[in-house]
XYZ file of C-alpha atoms in Angstrom:
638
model
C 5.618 -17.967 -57.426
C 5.291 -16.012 -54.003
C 4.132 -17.699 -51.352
C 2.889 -14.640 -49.091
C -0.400 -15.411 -47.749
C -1.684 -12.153 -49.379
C 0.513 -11.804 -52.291
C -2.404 -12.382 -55.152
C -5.283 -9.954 -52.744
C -2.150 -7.242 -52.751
C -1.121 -7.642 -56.365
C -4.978 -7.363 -57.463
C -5.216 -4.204 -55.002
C -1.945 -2.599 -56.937
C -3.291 -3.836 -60.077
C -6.901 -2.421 -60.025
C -4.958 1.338 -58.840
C -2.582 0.947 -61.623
C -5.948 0.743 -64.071
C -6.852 3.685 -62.379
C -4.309 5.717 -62.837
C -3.539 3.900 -66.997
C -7.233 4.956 -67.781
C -7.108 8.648 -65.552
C -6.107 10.818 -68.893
C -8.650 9.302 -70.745
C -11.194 10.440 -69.028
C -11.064 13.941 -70.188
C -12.113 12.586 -74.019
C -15.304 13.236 -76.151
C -18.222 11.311 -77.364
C -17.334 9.633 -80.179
C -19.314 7.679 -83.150
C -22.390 5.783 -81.755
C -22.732 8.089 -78.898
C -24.476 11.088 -79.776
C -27.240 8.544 -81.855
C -27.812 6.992 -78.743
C -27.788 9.472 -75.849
C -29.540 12.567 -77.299
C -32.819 10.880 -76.720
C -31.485 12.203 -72.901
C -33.294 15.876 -74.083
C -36.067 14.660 -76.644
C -38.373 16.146 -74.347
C -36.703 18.488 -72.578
C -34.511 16.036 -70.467
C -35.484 13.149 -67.932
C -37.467 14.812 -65.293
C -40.193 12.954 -64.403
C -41.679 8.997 -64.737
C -42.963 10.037 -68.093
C -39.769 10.944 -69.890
C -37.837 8.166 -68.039
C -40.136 5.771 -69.773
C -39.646 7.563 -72.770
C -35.813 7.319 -72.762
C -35.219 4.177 -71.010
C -37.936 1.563 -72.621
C -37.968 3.031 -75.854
C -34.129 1.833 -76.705
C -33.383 1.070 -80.306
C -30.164 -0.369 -80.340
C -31.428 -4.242 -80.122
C -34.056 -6.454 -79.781
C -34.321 -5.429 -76.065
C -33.680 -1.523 -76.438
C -31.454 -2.442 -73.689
C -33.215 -0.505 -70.788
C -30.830 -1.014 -67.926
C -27.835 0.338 -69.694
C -30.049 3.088 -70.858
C -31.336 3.903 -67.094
C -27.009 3.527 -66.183
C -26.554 6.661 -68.289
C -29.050 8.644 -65.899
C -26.466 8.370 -63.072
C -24.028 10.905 -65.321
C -27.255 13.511 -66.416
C -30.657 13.894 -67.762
C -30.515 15.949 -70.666
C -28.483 16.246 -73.999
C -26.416 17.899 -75.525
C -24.035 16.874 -71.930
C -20.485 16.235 -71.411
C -18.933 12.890 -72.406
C -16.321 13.479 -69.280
C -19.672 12.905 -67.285
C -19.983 9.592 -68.146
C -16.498 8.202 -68.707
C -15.679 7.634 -64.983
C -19.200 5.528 -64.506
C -17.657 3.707 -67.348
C -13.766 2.939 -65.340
C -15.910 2.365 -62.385
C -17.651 -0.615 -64.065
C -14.306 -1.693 -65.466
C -12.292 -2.331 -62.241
C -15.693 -4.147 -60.711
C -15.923 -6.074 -63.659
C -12.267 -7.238 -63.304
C -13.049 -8.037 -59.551
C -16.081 -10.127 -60.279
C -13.895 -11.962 -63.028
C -10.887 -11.959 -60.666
C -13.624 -13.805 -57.630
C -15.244 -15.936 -60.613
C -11.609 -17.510 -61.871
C -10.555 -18.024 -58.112
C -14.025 -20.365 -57.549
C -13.642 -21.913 -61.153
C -9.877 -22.779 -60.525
C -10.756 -24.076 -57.087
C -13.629 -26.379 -58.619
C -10.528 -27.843 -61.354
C -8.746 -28.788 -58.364
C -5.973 -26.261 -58.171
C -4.632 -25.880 -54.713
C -5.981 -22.946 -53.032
C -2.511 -20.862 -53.178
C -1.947 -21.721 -56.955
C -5.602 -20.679 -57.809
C -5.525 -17.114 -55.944
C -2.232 -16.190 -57.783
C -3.469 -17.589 -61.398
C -6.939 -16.111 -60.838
C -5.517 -12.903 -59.450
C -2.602 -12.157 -62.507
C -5.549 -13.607 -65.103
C -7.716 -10.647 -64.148
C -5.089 -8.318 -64.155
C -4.031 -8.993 -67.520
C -8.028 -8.623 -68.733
C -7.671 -5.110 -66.376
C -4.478 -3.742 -67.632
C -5.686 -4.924 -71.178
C -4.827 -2.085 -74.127
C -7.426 -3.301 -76.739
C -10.019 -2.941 -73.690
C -9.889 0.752 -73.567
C -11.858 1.270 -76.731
C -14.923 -0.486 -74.706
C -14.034 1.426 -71.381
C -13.588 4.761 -72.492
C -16.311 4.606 -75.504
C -19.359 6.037 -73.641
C -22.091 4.096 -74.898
C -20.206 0.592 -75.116
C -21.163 0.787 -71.600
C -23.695 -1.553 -72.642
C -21.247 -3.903 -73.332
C -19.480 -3.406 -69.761
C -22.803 -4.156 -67.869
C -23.390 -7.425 -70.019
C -20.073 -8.614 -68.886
C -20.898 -7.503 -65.465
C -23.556 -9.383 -65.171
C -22.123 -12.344 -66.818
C -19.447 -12.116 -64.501
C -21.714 -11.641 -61.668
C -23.709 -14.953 -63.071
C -20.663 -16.907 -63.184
C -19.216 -16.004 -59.865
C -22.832 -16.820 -58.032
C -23.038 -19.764 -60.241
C -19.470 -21.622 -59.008
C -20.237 -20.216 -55.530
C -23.349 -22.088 -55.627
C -21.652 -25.339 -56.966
C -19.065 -25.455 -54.169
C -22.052 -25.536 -51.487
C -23.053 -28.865 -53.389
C -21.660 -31.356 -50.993
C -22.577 -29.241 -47.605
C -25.891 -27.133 -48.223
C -27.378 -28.845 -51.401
C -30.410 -26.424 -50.897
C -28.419 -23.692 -50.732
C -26.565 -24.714 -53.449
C -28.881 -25.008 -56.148
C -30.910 -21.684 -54.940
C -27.251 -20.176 -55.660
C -27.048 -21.667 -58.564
C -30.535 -21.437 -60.379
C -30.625 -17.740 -58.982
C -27.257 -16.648 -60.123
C -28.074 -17.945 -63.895
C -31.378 -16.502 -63.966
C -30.846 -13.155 -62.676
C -27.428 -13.038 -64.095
C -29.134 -13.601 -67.911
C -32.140 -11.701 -67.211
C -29.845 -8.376 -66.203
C -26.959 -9.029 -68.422
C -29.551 -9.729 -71.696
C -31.208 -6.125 -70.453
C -27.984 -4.614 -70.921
C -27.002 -6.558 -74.665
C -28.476 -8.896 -76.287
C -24.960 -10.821 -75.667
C -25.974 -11.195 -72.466
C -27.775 -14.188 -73.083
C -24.878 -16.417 -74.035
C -24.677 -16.598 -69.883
C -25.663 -20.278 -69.894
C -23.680 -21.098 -72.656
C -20.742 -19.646 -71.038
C -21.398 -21.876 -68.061
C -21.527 -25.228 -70.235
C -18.418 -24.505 -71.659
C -16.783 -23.999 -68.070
C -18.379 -27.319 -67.180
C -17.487 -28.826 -70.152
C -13.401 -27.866 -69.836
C -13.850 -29.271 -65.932
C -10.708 -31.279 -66.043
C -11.647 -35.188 -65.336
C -11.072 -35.725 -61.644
C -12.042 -32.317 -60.405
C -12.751 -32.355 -57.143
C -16.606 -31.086 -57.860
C -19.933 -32.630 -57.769
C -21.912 -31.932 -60.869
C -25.341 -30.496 -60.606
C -28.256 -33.096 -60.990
C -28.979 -33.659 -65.253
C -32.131 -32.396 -64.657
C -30.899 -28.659 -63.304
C -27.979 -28.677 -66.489
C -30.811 -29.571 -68.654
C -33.283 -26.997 -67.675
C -30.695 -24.149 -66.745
C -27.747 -24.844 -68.968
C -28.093 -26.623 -71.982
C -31.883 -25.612 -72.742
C -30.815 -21.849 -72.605
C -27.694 -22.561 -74.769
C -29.883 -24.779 -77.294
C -32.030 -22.172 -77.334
C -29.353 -19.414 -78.938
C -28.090 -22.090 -80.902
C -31.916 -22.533 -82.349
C -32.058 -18.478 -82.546
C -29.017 -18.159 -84.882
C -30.436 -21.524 -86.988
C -33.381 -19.685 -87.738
C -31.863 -16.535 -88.800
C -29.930 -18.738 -91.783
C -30.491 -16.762 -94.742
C -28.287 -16.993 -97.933
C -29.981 -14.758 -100.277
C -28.385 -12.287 -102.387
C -29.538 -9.428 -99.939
C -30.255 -10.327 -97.031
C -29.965 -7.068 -95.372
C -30.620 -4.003 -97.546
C -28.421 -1.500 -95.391
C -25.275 -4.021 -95.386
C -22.951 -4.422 -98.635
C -22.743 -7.806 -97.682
C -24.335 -10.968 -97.567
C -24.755 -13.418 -95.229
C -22.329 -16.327 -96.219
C -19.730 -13.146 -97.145
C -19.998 -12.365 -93.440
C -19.508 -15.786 -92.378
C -16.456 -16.276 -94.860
C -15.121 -12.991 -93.639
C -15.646 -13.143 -89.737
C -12.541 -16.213 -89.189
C -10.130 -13.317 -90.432
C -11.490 -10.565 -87.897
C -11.509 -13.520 -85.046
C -7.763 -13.595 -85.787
C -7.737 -10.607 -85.760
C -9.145 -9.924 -82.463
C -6.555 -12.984 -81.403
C -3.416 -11.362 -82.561
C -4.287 -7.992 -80.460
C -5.285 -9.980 -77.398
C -2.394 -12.080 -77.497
C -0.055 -9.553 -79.208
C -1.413 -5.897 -78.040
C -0.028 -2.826 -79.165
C -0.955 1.125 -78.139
C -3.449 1.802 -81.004
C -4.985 0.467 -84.062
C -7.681 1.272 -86.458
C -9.962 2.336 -83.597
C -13.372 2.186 -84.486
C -12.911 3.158 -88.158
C -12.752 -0.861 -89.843
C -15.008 -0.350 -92.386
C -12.162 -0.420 -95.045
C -12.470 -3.937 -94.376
C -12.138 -6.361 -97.285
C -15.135 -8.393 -97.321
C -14.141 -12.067 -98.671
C -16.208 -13.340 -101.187
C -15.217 -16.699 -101.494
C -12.818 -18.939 -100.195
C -10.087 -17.213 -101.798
C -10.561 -13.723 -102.161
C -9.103 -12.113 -100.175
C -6.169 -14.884 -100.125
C -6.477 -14.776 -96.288
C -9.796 -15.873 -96.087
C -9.602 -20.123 -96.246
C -6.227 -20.584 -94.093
C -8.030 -18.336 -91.402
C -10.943 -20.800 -92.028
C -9.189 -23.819 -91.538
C -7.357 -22.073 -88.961
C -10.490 -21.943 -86.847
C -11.434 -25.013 -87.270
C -7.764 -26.239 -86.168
C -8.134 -23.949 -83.143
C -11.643 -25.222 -82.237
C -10.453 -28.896 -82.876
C -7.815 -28.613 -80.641
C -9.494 -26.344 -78.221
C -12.311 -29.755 -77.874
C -10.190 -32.450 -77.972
C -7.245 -31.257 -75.784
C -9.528 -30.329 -72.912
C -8.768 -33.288 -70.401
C -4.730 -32.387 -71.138
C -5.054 -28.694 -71.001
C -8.466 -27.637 -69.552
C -7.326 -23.859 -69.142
C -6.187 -23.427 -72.964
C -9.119 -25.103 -73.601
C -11.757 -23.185 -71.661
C -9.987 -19.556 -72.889
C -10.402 -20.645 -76.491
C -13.958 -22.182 -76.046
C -14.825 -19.099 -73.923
C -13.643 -16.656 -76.184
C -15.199 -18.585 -79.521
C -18.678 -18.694 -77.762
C -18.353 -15.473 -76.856
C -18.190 -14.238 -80.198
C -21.549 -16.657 -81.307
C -23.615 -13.722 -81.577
C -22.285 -11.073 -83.109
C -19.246 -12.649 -84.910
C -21.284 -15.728 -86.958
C -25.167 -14.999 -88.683
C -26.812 -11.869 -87.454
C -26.330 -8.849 -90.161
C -23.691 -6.854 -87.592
C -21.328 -4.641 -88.762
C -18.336 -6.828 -89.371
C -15.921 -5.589 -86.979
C -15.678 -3.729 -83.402
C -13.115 -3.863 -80.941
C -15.515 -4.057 -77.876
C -17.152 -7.887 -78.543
C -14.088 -9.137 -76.674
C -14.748 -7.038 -73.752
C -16.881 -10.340 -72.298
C -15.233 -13.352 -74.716
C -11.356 -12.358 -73.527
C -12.141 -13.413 -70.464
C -10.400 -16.220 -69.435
C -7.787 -15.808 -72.316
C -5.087 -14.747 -70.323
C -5.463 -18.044 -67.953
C -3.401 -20.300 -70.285
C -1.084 -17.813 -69.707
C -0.852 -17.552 -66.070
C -0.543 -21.329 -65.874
C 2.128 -21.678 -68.259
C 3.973 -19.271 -65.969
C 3.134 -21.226 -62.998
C 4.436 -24.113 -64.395
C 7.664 -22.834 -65.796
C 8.400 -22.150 -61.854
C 8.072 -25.305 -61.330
C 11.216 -26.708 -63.152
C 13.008 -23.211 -63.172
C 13.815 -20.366 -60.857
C 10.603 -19.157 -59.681
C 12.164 -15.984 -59.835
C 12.187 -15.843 -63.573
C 7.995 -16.263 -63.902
C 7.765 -13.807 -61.885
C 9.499 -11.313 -63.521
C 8.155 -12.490 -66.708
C 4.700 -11.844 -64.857
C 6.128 -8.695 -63.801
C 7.184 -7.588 -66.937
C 3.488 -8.378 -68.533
C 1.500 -6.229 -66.679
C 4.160 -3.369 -66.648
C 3.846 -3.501 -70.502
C 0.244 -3.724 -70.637
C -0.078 -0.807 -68.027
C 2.468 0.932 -70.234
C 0.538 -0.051 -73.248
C -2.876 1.276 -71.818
C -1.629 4.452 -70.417
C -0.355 5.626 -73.761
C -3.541 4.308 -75.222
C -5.742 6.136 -72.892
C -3.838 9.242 -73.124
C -4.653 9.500 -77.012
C -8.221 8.595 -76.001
C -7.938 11.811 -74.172
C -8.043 14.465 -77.501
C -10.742 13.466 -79.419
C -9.365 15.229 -82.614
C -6.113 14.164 -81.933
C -7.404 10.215 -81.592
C -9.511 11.318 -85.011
C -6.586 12.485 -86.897
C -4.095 9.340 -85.791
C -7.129 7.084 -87.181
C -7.575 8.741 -90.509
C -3.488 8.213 -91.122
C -3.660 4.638 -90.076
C -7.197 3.960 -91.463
C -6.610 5.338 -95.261
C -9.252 2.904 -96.605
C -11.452 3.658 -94.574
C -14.749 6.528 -95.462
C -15.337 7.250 -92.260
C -11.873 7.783 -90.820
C -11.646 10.152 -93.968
C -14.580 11.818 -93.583
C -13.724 12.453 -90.036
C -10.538 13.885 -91.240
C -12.223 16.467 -93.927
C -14.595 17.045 -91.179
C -12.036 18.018 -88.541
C -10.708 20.267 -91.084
C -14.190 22.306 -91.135
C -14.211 23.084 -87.986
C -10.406 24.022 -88.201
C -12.281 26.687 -91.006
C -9.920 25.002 -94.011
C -12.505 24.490 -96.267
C -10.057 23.979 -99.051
C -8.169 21.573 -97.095
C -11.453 19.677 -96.508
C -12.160 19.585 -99.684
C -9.068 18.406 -101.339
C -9.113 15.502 -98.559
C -12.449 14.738 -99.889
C -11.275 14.595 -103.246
C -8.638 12.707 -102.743
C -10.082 10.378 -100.067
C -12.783 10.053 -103.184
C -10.396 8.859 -106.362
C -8.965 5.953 -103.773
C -12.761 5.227 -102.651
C -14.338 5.753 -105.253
C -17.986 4.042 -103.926
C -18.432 6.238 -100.733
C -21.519 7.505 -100.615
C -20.194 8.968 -97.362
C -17.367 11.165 -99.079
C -19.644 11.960 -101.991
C -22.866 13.720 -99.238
C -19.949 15.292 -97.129
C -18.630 17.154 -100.349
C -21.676 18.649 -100.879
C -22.572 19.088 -97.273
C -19.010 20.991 -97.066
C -19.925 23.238 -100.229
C -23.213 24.118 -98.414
C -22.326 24.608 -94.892
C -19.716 28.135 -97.068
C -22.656 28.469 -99.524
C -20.348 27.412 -102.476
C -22.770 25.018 -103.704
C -23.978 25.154 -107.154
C -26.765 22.872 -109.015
C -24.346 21.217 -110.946
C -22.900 20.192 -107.356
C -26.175 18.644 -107.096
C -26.522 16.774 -109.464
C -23.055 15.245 -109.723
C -23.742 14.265 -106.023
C -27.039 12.435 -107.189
C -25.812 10.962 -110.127
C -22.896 9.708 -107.997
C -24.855 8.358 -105.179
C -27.279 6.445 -107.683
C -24.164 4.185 -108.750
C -22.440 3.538 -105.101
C -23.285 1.298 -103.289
C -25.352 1.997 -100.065
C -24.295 3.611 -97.271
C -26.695 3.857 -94.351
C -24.704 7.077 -93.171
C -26.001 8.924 -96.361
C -29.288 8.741 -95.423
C -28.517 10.726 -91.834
C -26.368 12.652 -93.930
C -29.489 14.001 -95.939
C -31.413 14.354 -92.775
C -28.407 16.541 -91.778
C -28.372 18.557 -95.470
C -32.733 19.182 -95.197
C -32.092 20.646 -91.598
C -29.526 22.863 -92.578
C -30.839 24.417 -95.830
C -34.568 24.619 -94.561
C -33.065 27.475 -92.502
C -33.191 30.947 -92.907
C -30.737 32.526 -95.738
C -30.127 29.654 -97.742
C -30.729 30.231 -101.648
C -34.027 27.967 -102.847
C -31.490 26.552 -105.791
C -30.675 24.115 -102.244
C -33.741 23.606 -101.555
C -34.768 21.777 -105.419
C -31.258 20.428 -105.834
C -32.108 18.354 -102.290
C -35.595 17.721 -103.316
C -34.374 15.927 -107.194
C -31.056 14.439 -105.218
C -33.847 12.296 -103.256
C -35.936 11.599 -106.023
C -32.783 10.219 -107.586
C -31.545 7.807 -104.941
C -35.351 7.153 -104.476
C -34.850 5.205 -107.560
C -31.757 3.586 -106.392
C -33.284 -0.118 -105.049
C -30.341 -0.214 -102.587
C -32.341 2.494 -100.901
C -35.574 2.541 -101.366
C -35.993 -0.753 -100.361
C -34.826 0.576 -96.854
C -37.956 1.194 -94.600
C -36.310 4.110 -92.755
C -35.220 5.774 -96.004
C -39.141 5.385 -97.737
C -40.620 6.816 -94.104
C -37.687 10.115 -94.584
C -38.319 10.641 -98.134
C -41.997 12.533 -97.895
C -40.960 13.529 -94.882
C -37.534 15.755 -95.882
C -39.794 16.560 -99.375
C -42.469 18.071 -96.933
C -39.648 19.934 -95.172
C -38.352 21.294 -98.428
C -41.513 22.317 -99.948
C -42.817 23.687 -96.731
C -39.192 25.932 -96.842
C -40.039 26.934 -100.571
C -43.345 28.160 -99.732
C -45.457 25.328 -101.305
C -47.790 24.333 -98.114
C -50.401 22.188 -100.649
C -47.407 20.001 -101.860
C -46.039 19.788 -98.149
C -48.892 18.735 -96.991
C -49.150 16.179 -99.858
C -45.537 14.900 -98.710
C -46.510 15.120 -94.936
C -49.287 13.093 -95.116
C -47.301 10.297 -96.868
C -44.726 10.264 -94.245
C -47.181 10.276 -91.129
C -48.942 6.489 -92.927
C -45.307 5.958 -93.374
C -44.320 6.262 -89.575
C -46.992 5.095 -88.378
C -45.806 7.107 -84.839
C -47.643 9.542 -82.402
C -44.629 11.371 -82.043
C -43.557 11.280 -85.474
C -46.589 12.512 -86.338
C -47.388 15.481 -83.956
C -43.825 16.676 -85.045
C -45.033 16.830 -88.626
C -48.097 18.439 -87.352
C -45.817 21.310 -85.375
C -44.011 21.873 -88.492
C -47.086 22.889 -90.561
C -47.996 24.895 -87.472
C -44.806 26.946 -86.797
C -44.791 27.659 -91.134
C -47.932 29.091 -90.067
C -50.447 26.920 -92.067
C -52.775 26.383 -89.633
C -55.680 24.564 -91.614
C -53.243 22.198 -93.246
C -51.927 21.359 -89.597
C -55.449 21.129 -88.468
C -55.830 18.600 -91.210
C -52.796 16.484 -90.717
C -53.520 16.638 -86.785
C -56.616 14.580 -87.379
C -54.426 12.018 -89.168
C -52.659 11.973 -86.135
C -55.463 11.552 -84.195
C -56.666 8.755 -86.124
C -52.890 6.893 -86.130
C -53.017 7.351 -82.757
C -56.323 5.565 -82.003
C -55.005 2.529 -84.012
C -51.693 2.280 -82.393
C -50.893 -0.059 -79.558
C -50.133 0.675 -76.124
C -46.794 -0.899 -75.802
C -45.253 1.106 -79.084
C -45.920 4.040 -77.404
C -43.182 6.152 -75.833
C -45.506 8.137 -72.856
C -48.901 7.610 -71.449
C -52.131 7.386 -73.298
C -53.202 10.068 -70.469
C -50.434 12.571 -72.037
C -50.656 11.913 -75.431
C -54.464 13.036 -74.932
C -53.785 15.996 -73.027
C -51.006 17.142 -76.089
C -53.871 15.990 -79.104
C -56.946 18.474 -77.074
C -53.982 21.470 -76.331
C -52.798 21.242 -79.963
C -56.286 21.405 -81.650
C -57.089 24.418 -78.986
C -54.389 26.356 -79.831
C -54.562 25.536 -84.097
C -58.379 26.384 -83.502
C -57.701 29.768 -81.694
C -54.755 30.715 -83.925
C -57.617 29.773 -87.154
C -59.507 31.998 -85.396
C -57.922 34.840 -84.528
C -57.621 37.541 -87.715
């Protein structure tokens, strides 16, 4: 290894521009997937302007348990207001990347101090560790993915917890105060932001018992007293543990929108960990990209044949990973890292199965192992042949990235190389047809469809974008309609269908659509109303008299409307919800059924608790007394 006094602060320095300039094309890309769902709340009402909307946008998050305000208040920094630019936000999101590999770069250098490295070897390990996790390919999907910024901050934050956490311990001898304030405050804080960001963020403590756990024996550290570990370490940590114990649930269905069950998920989740492995360990420019829902779920040990030798293959890995810890504490700690990393969203909780960004926090300290081995191969070797080895990592994972970044740069183009590789997968297909659309090849959109249809045959997906396709060149016919409900009665559920039909009610309630749309729509929901894989969905019974009351209010029938309106308000059980019903009455120009459904409002309104609602009781008053004025003098005016 070098021995220049500041070789490892100069090779982070080049390291952290080289991620610069790998990530610099990407930069220009678009929103993708999950993006638009979760930023157009930006111009809900009218944009972020004032203390009211910011409360609106940032506390009323629905993407966890948390709503994850302080990744929603991040986005605010790149604008206020949708629809926005997704080249806005993308540098905030590099920005946070290179600080994150700092903090992990400053965490490794204290934990590799507290293990007893000597000072030299622990700046070089902790600095080529980091830059390995910076220069990182399958990284770029959480970097350059606007809204997995979430992610990003969590890791932040559990970096940032970490770092303050080993600082903290090294004062132990000296300033024992000190220490512990260090220590108490870096946990707290560090969980407390990080868990504001994503719910992952909590595994903080966890993360910390694992690093304390792979402390090789003779260390030269002092432990913190049983009673701080206890109350700040392994309480938290039981805590998640107790968390995922009472979400056990083997039922047939445990969760209505996922086409699989619980224990399938837990069968199925060792193959994806290996998964995630072999591209951390083995990366490559591009895979599947977010489009891995043409995963094969396995539904018992054998099925697919993959599934039990990736079980046992886990348990191997996790057997090793405890048991060789006092021999190899580094292999150890990236293993135990990475596998607690994943205890959230890769074990019980009804996730989608598969997403490239969980490893953005676990892959830590995976490259460590790596860095040591290297160090110790210079020990019996040349040292100029780990170096070069070194050398010749990064340059492949900055080549790697680069190229990776650079598709990330054409959103089409990063579409289209997705659908080819993802040919299983509805989405990727749909995306394809879709792309198509907008190219105006209708006939090449629908012949993807078709075909994408006889290899999938139970996309719900594929079968809704057909029709959506016909509509969107008024080609449509009834027929179309009712193939498309008879087809989506028998497939199995797809919680994109039901946005899809939110999609197909907004477009045909328009002007110069033919009213054969508007009562195909209106029996195509009555149909997958019957279907229980839907209907037992609360978000698809609230949009069911709520798209019938848009349809009927289209076709001229404001009684029946009203009917479906009133339905969906008890439904929703929402403020806004409801004064949006109460506006579309209005603007069809029925003013005494509006009048009528505003008092429903009014009533829901009354009964609803403060902390469910999205602005001030003050405002929501004001809107109520201007809405009734101006139904009252429209009502009264001839």
């Amino acid at each position: 290894m070098l021995t220049r006094p500041f070789g490892p602060s100069l090779l982070l320095l080049a390291v952290l521009l080289l991620t610069l300039a790998c990530y610099w094309p990407g930069l220009h890309g678009g929103f993708l997937f999950d993006d638009t769902p979760n930023l157009k709340d930006l111009g809900t009402l009218g944009g972020v302007t004032d203390w009211e909307t910011f409360k609106s946008f940032v506390l009323a998050g629905w993407s966890g348990p948390t709503g994850r305000p302080l990744s929603l208040m991040s986005f605010l920094l790149n604008d206020n207001t949708w629809p926005s630019q997704a080249a806005w936000f993308k540098p905030t999101n590099l920005a946070i990347h290179l600080l994150c590999g700092l903090l992990l770069a400053w965490a490794t250098l204290l934990l590799l101090r507290g293990y007893g490295h000597e000072e030299p070897t622990a700046q070089w390990l902790a600095a080529f560790s980091a830059s390995c996790w910076l220069l990182h390919p399958f990284l770029v999907s959480t970097t350059l993915y606007v809204v997995q910024r979430m992610a990003q901050l969590a890791a932040l934050f559990v970096f940032a917890g970490i770092a303050g956490y080993l600082h903290g311990r090294s004062l132990l001898p000296r300033r024992p105060r000190a220490a512990y304030l260090w220590m108490a405050g870096s946990l707290t804080l560090g969980t407390l932001l990080a868990l504001l960001s994503k719910e992952n963020g909590i595994l903080l403590p966890l993360l910390v018992g694992v690093i304390e756990f792979c402390a090789p024996r003779g260390a030269p550290i002092i432990r913190p007293a049983l009673a701080f570990r206890a109350l700040f370490i392994w309480l938290p940590a039981l805590t998640v543990f107790g968390y995922l114990a009472n979400n056990i649930n083997f039922s047939p269905i445990p969760w209505p929108t996922r086409n699989f069950n619980q224990i399938e998920r837990l069968l199925t989740e060792p193959r994806i960990i290996w998964d995630y492995l072999g591209n951390l360990l083995l990366p490559r420019i591009e895979g599947q990209g977010l489009y891995r829902d043409d995963l094969a779920i396995s539904q018992d040990f054998f099925t697919p044949g993959s599934t039990l030798p990736a079980l046992l293959g886990l348990v191997v890995l996790l057997g090793a990973a405890l048991t060789l810890r006092r021999r190899f504490p580094l292999f150890s700690l990236g293993m135990l890292f990475f596998l607690a990393g994943h205890l959230l969203e890769s074990t019980l909780l009804g996730l989608e199965l598969y997403f490239e960004h969980r490893n953005y926090l676990p892959a830590a300290f995976l490259f460590l192992p790596i860095a040591s081995g290297l160090h110790i191969l210079g020990q019996y070797i040349s040292k100029a042949i780990p170096m070069g080895l070194g050398l010749l990592i990064l340059a492949l994972l900055a080549f790697f990235t680069w190229n990776r970044a650079h598709l990330w740069s054409d959103t089409d183009r990063l579409e289209l190389y997705w659908a080819t590789t993802a040919t299983h997968s509805p989405r990727a297909q749909n995306a394809l047809a879709d792309y198509y659309m907008r190219q105006g090849l209708f006939e090449d959109a629908q012949r993807q469809l078709k075909t994408a249809t006889e290899r999938l045959p139970q996309s719900g997906l594929l079968t809704l974008s057909s029709l959506l396709q016909k509509i969107r060149v008024r080609q449509a016919t009834a027929e179309d309609f009712n193939v498309a409900g008879e087809r989506l009665a028998q497939q199995t559920f797809d919680a994109q269908v039901v946005m899809g039909l939110r999609t197909l009610v907004e477009r045909i309630v328009g002007p110069n659509y033919p009213s054969l749309y508007r009562t195909g729509s209106v029996q195509l929901i009555d149909k997958l109303n019957e279907n229980s894989k839907y209907n037992q969905l609360p978000l698809f019974s609230r949009f069911v008299p709520y798209l019938k009351g848009q349809l009927y209010l289209a076709e001229g029938l404001p009684e029946r409307a009203l009917v479906e309106l009133t339905n969906a308000m008890a439904r929703y059980n929402d403020i806004d919800a409801a004064l949006q019903m109460v506006t579309l009455m209005a603007n069809a120009g029925h003013i005494d059924n509006s009048l009528r459904l505003l008092d429903q409002a009014e009533t829901l309104y009354r009964q609803q608790s403060d902390h469910t609602l999205k602005r001030s009781r003050t405002l929501y008053d004001q809107e109520i007394a201007r809405l009734r004025t101006l139904l009252n003098d429209a009502r009264a005016t001839p």
